[in-house]
XYZ file of C-alpha atoms in Angstrom:
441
model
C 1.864 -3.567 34.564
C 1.686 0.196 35.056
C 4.430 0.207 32.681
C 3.241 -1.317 30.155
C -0.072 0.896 30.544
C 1.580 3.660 29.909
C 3.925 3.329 27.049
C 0.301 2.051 25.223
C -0.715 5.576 26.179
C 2.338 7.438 24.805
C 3.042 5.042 21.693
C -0.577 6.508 20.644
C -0.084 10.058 21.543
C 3.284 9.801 19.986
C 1.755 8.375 16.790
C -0.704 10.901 16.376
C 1.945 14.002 16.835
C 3.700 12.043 14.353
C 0.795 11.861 11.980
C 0.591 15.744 12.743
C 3.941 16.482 11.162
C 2.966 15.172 7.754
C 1.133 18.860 6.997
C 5.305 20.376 7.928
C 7.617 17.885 6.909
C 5.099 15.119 5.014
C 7.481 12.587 6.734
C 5.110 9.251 6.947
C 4.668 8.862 10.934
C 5.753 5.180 10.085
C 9.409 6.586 9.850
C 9.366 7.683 13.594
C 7.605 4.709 15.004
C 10.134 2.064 13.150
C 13.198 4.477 14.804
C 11.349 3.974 17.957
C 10.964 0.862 17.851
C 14.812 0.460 16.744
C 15.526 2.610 20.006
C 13.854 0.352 22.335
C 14.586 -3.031 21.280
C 17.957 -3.289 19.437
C 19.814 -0.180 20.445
C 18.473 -0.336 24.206
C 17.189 -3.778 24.805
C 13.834 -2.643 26.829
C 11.946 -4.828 24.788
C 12.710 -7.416 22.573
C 10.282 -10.029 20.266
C 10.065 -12.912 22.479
C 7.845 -10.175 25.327
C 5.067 -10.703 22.821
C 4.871 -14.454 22.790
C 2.092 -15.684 20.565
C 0.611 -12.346 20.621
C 2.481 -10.828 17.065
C 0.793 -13.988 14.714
C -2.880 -13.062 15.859
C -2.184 -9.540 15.651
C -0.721 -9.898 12.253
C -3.707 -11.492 10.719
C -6.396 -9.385 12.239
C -4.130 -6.511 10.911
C -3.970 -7.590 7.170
C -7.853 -7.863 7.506
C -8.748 -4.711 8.446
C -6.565 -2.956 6.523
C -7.545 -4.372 3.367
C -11.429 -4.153 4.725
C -10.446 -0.473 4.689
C -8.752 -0.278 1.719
C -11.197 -1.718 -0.422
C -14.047 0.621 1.669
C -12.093 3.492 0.509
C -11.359 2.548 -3.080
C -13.805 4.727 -5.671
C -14.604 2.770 -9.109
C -16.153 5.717 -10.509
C -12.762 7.321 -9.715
C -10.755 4.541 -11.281
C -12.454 3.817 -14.420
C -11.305 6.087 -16.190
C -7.403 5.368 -15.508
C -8.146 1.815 -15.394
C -5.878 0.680 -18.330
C -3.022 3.089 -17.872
C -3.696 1.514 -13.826
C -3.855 -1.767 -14.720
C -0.870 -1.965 -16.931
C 1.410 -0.173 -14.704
C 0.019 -2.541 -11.785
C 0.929 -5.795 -13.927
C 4.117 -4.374 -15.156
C 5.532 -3.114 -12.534
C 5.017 -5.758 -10.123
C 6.447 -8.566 -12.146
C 9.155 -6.338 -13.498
C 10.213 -5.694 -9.883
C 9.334 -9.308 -8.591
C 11.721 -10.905 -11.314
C 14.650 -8.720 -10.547
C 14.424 -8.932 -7.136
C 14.013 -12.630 -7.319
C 17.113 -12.838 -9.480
C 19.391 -10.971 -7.198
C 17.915 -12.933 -4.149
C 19.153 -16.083 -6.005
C 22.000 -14.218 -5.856
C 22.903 -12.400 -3.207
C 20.893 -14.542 -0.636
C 21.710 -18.182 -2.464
C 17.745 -18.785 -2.186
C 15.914 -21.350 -3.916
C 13.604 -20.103 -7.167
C 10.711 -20.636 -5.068
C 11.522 -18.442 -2.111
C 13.109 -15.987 -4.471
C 10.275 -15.365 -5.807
C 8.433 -14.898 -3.112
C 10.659 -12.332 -1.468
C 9.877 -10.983 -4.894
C 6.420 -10.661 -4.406
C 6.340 -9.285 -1.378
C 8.843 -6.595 -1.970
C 6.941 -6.062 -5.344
C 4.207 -4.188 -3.421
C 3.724 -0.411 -3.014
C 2.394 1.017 0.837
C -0.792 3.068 -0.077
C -0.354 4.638 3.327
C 3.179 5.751 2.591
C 2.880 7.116 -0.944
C -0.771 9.455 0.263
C 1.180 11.660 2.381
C 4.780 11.566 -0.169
C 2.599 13.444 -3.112
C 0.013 15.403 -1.104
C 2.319 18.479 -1.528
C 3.412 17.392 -5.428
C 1.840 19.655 -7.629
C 0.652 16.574 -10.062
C -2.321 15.702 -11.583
C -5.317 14.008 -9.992
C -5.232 11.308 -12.965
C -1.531 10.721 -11.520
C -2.602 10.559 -8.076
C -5.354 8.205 -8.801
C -3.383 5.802 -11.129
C -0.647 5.917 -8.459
C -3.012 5.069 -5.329
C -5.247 2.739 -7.506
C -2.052 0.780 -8.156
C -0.520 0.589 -4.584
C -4.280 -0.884 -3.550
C -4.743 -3.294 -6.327
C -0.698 -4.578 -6.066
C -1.124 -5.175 -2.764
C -3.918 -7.438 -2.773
C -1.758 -9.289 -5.791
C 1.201 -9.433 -3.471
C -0.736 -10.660 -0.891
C -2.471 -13.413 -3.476
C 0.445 -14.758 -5.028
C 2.591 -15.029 -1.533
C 0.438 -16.631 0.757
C -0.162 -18.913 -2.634
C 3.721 -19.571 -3.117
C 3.803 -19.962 0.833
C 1.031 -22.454 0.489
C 2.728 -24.326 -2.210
C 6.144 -24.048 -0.315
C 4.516 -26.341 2.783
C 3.436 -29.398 0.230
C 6.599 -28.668 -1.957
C 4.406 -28.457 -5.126
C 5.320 -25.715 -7.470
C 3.437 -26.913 -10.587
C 2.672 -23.699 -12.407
C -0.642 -24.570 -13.142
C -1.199 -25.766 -10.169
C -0.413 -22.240 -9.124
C -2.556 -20.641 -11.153
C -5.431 -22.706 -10.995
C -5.157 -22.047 -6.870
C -5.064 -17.949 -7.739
C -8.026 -18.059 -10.092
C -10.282 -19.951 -7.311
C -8.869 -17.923 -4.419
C -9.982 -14.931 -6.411
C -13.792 -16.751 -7.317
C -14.674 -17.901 -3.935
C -13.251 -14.815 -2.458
C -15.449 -12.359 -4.751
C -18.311 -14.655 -5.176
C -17.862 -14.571 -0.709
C -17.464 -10.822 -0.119
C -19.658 -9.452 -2.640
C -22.817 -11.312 -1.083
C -21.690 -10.798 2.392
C -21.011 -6.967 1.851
C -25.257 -6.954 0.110
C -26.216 -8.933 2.877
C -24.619 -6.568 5.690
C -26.125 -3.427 3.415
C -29.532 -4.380 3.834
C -28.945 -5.309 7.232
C -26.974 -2.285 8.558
C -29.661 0.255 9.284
C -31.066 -2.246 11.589
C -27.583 -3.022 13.191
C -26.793 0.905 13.816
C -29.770 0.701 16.304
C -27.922 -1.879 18.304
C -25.780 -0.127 21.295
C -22.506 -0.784 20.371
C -23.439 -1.714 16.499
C -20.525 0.103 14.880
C -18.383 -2.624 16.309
C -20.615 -5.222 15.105
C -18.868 -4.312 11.141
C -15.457 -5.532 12.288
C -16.970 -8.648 13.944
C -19.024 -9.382 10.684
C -15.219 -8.610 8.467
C -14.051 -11.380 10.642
C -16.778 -13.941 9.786
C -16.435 -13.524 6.308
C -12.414 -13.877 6.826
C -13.380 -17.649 8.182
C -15.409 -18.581 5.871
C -13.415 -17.725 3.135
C -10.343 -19.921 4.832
C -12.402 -22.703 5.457
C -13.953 -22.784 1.337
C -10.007 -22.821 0.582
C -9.432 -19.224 -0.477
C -7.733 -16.493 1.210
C -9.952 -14.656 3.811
C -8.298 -11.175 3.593
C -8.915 -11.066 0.071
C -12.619 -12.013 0.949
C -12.192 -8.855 3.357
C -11.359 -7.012 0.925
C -14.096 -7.402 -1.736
C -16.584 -7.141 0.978
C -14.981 -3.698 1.508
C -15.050 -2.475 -2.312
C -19.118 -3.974 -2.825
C -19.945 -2.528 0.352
C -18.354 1.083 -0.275
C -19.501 1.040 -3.873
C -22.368 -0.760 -3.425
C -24.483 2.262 -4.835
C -22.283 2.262 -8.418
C -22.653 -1.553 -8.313
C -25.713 -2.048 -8.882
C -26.270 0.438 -11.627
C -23.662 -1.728 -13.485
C -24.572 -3.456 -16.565
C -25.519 -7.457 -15.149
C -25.145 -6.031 -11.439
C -28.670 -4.373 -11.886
C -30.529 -7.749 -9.540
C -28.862 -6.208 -6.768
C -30.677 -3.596 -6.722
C -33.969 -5.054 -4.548
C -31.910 -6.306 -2.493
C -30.180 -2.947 -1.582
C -33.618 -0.708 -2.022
C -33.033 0.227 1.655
C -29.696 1.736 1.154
C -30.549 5.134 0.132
C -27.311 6.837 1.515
C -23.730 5.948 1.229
C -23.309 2.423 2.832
C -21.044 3.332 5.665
C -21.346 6.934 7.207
C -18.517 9.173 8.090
C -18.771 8.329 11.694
C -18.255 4.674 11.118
C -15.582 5.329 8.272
C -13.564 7.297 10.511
C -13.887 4.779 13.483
C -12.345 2.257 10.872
C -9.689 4.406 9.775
C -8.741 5.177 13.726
C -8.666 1.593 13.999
C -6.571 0.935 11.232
C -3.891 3.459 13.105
C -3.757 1.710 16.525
C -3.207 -1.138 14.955
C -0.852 0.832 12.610
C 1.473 2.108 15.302
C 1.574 -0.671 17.227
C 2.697 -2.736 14.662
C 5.401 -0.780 13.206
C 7.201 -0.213 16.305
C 6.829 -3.985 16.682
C 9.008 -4.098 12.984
C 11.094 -1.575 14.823
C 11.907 -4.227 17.833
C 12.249 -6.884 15.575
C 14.721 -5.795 13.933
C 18.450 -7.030 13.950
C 21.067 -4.810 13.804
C 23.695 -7.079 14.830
C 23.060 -8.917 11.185
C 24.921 -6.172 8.941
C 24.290 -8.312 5.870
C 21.069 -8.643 6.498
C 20.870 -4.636 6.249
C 23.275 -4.138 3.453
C 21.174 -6.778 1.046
C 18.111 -4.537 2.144
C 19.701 -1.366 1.019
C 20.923 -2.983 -1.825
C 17.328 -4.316 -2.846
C 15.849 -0.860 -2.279
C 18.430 0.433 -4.911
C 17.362 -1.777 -7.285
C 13.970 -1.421 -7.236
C 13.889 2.118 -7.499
C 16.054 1.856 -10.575
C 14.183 -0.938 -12.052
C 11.388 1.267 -11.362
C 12.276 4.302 -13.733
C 12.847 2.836 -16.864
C 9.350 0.275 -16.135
C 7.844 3.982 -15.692
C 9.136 5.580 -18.399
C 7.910 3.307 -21.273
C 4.470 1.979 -19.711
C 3.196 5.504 -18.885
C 1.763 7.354 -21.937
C 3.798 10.216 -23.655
C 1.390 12.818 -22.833
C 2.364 11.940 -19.387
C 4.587 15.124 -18.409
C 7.964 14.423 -16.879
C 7.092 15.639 -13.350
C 4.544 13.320 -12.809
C 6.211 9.995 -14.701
C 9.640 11.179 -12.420
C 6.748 11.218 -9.051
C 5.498 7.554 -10.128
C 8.795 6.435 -10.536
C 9.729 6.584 -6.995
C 6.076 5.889 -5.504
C 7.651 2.557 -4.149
C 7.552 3.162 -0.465
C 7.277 -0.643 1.300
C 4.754 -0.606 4.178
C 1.760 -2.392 6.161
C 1.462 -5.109 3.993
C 5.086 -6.009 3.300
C 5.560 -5.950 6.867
C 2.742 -8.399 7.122
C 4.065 -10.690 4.471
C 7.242 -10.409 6.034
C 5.595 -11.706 9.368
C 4.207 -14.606 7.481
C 7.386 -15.940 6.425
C 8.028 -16.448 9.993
C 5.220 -18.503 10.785
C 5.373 -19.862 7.885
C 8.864 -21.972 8.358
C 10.747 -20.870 5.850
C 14.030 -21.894 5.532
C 16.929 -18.803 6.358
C 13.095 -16.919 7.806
C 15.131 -14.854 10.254
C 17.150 -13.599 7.665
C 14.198 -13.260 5.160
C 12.257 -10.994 7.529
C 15.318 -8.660 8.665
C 16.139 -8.188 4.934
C 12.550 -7.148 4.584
C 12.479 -4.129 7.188
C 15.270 -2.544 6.181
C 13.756 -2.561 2.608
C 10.857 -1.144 4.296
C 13.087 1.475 6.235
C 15.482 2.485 3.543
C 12.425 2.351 0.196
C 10.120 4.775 2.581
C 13.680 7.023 3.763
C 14.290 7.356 -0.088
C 11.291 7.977 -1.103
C 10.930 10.720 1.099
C 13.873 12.211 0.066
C 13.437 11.919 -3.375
C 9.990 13.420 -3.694
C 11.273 16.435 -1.470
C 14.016 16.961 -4.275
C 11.094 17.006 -7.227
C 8.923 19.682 -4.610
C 11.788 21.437 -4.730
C 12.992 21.496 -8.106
C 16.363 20.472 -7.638
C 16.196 17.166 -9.899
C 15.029 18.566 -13.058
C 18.092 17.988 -14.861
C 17.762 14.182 -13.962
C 14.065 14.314 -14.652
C 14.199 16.059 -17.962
C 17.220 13.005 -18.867
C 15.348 10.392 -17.647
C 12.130 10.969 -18.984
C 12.611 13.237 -22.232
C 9.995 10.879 -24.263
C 7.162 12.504 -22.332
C 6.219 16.084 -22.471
C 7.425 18.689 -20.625
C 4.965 19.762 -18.236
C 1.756 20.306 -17.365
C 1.039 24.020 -17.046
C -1.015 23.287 -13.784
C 0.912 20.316 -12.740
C 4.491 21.199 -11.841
C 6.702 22.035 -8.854
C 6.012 25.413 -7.216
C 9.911 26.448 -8.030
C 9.756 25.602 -11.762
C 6.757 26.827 -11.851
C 7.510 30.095 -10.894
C 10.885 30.002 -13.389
C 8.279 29.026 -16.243
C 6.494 32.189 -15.356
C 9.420 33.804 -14.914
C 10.506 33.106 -18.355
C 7.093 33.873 -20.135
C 7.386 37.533 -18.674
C 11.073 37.518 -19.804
C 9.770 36.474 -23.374
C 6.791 39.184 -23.142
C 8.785 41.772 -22.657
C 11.342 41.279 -24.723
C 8.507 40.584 -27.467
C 6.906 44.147 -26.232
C 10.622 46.247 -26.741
C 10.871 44.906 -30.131
């Protein structure tokens, strides 16, 4: 037992040095923690999957709650509306783009049936908003970038999340009527909005009262919960429910100034302030980590190394979606885009939390070849967030212009203000060369 005690102890304090080497190396800390977890269960056999028991399907729910509770807290719509198209379009296009051709070369490669195909689709379809924060917080690229990249990543993983557990769902009654489908995603999406968005009022009027409790910050997470059940037992999805409670209750404020949203407002009168303080946003957030590095040395354990195909179809799927990627980029983006940032978007398609949650699902779920399924999975997750890495080091740097300037000549240039620090300084470089050449003549 003492053990077990302490590796808790030094998984966390490992985790956080981890999360400390992002401002040196901006290596997401999730890269360490899956290599540790490879370390101790496949390379060393310490621990394996089995030592968790029951444990990893609880965990893996309360997980995909929270962090979409979080999420949606965190996500700004007076940041977002003015991107929302270029957002939106990129969202929808990318993620069937890359759903379709990963489906097809599933069917290929793996021999799966349409319906499974597709869902391996969807859940490698989605884009870790974790992973990709870190990747361009050194990229010198615009904040509309940055916004339509992180707005994406949040929405298309709360449509990855939709359309699985709806396949998934289908996949146990062997029904795949496509309006059947669809029908099931449009009320998933009422009952879960209609759900959250009076919950998250309700809680807002209530919370000034609550913070007086002893103990009331944890009170929140317990309340996220409730609205998780009832969602599940009206027939929708309950972390989509935890997510809209998130997004009203963090915007709650910009809600109800909306045109037809303006009723709220005496039933929020109370909520002069920000909805959530710092205090409790950060004790979410720290939550969110725990369960963070936990779980992604769990992926680590899980993993099998033994199955070598397994591995080689997940580096092969992590190719293609980051070359499916570039040309979905390069014509859905607008031309006054500049090349930096459309090559940066490009190869935002780190997999993380939420993949690795799906992935978990497919487990429980019963699906046919799971094992398989789920291994495949990882090493997308391991090889998408080891190339992504790379990659965006190579565009800090400078050293893929040529590629970038091939790839993407429909867009513009650059920005003056939004371009690697070493072309950069060769731009201004060149205007000096040009100035005093001008000046001699």
């Amino acid at each position: 037992m003492e053990g077990v005690i302490i590796s808790l102890a030094i998984l966390i304090f490992l985790s956080h040095l981890f999360s400390a080497m992002f401002v040196k190396t901006r290596m997401p800390e999730v890269l360490p923690l899956l290599l540790l977890g490879i370390l101790l269960g496949p390379l060393l056999n310490i621990v394996s999957p089995a030592d968790f028991g029951m444990v990893d399907q609880v965990f893996t729910r309360v997980l995909l709650i929270v962090i979409l509770f979080e999420s949606g807290l965190g996500l700004r719509i007076s940041q977002i509306r003015s991107t929302w198209e270029q957002s939106s379009r990129l969202t929808l296009i990318s993620f069937v783009v890359i759903m379709c051709v990963v489906a097809l070369l599933s069917k290929i490669v793996l021999n799966l049936h349409w319906a499974y195909a597709v869902i391996l689709g969807s859940i490698l379809a989605d884009n870790s908003f974790a992973i990709i924060i870190p990747l361009i917080s050194k990229l010198n690229i615009t904040n509309t970038t940055k916004t339509v990249l992180l707005t994406e990543s949040t929405i298309g993983g709360v449509i990855s999340i939709v359309v699985t557990i709806t396949l998934l769902n289908m996949a146990k009654i062997q029904s795949f009527d496509v309006s059947l489908i669809v029908a099931k995603i449009i009320y998933t999406f009422m009952v879960a909005c209609i759900t959250g968005g009076a919950a998250a009022i309700f809680w807002t009027t209530v919370l000034n009262k609550v913070r007086k409790l002893e103990n009331g910050i944890f009170l929140t997470l317990a309340f996220v919960l409730v609205v998780y059940s009832v969602c599940e037992t009206l027939g929708s999805d309950g972390s989509i429910g935890a997510f809209i409670f998130g997004i009203v209750a963090g915007n709650i404020r910009t809600i109800r100034k909306l045109h037809g949203f303006k009723f709220i407002e005496r039933f929020t009168m109370n909520v002069k302030s920000k909805a959530f303080n710092d205090t409790e946003k950060s004790f979410f957030s720290e939550v969110v980590f725990v369960l963070r590095t936990f779980f992604f040395v769990y992926i680590g354990i899980s993993m099998q190394l033994s199955s070598l195909y397994s591995i080689l179809c997940g580096l092969l799927f992590t190719l293609v979606i980051f070359m499916a990627r570039i040309p979905t980029v390069n014509y859905v983006l607008e031309k006054s885009v500049s090349r930096i940032d459309s090559a940066v978007t490009s190869i935002m398609v780190p997999k993380g939390l939420v993949t690795a949650v799906l992935a978990s699902l497919i487990m429980q779920s019963g699906v046919p070849g799971g094992v398989i399924l789920q291994n495949t999975i990882y090493s997308v997750i391991l090889f998408s967030i080891i190339l992504a890495t790379l990659l965006s080091f190579f565009i800090e740097k400078g050293w893929g212009m040529p590629a970038v300037n091939f790839l993407f000549k429909r867009h513009r240039e650059f920005y003056p203000d939004a371009i690697p620090a070493p072309a950069a300084k060769k731009v201004e470089i060149g205007h000096q060369q040009k100035h005093l050449i001008a000046k001699d003549r």
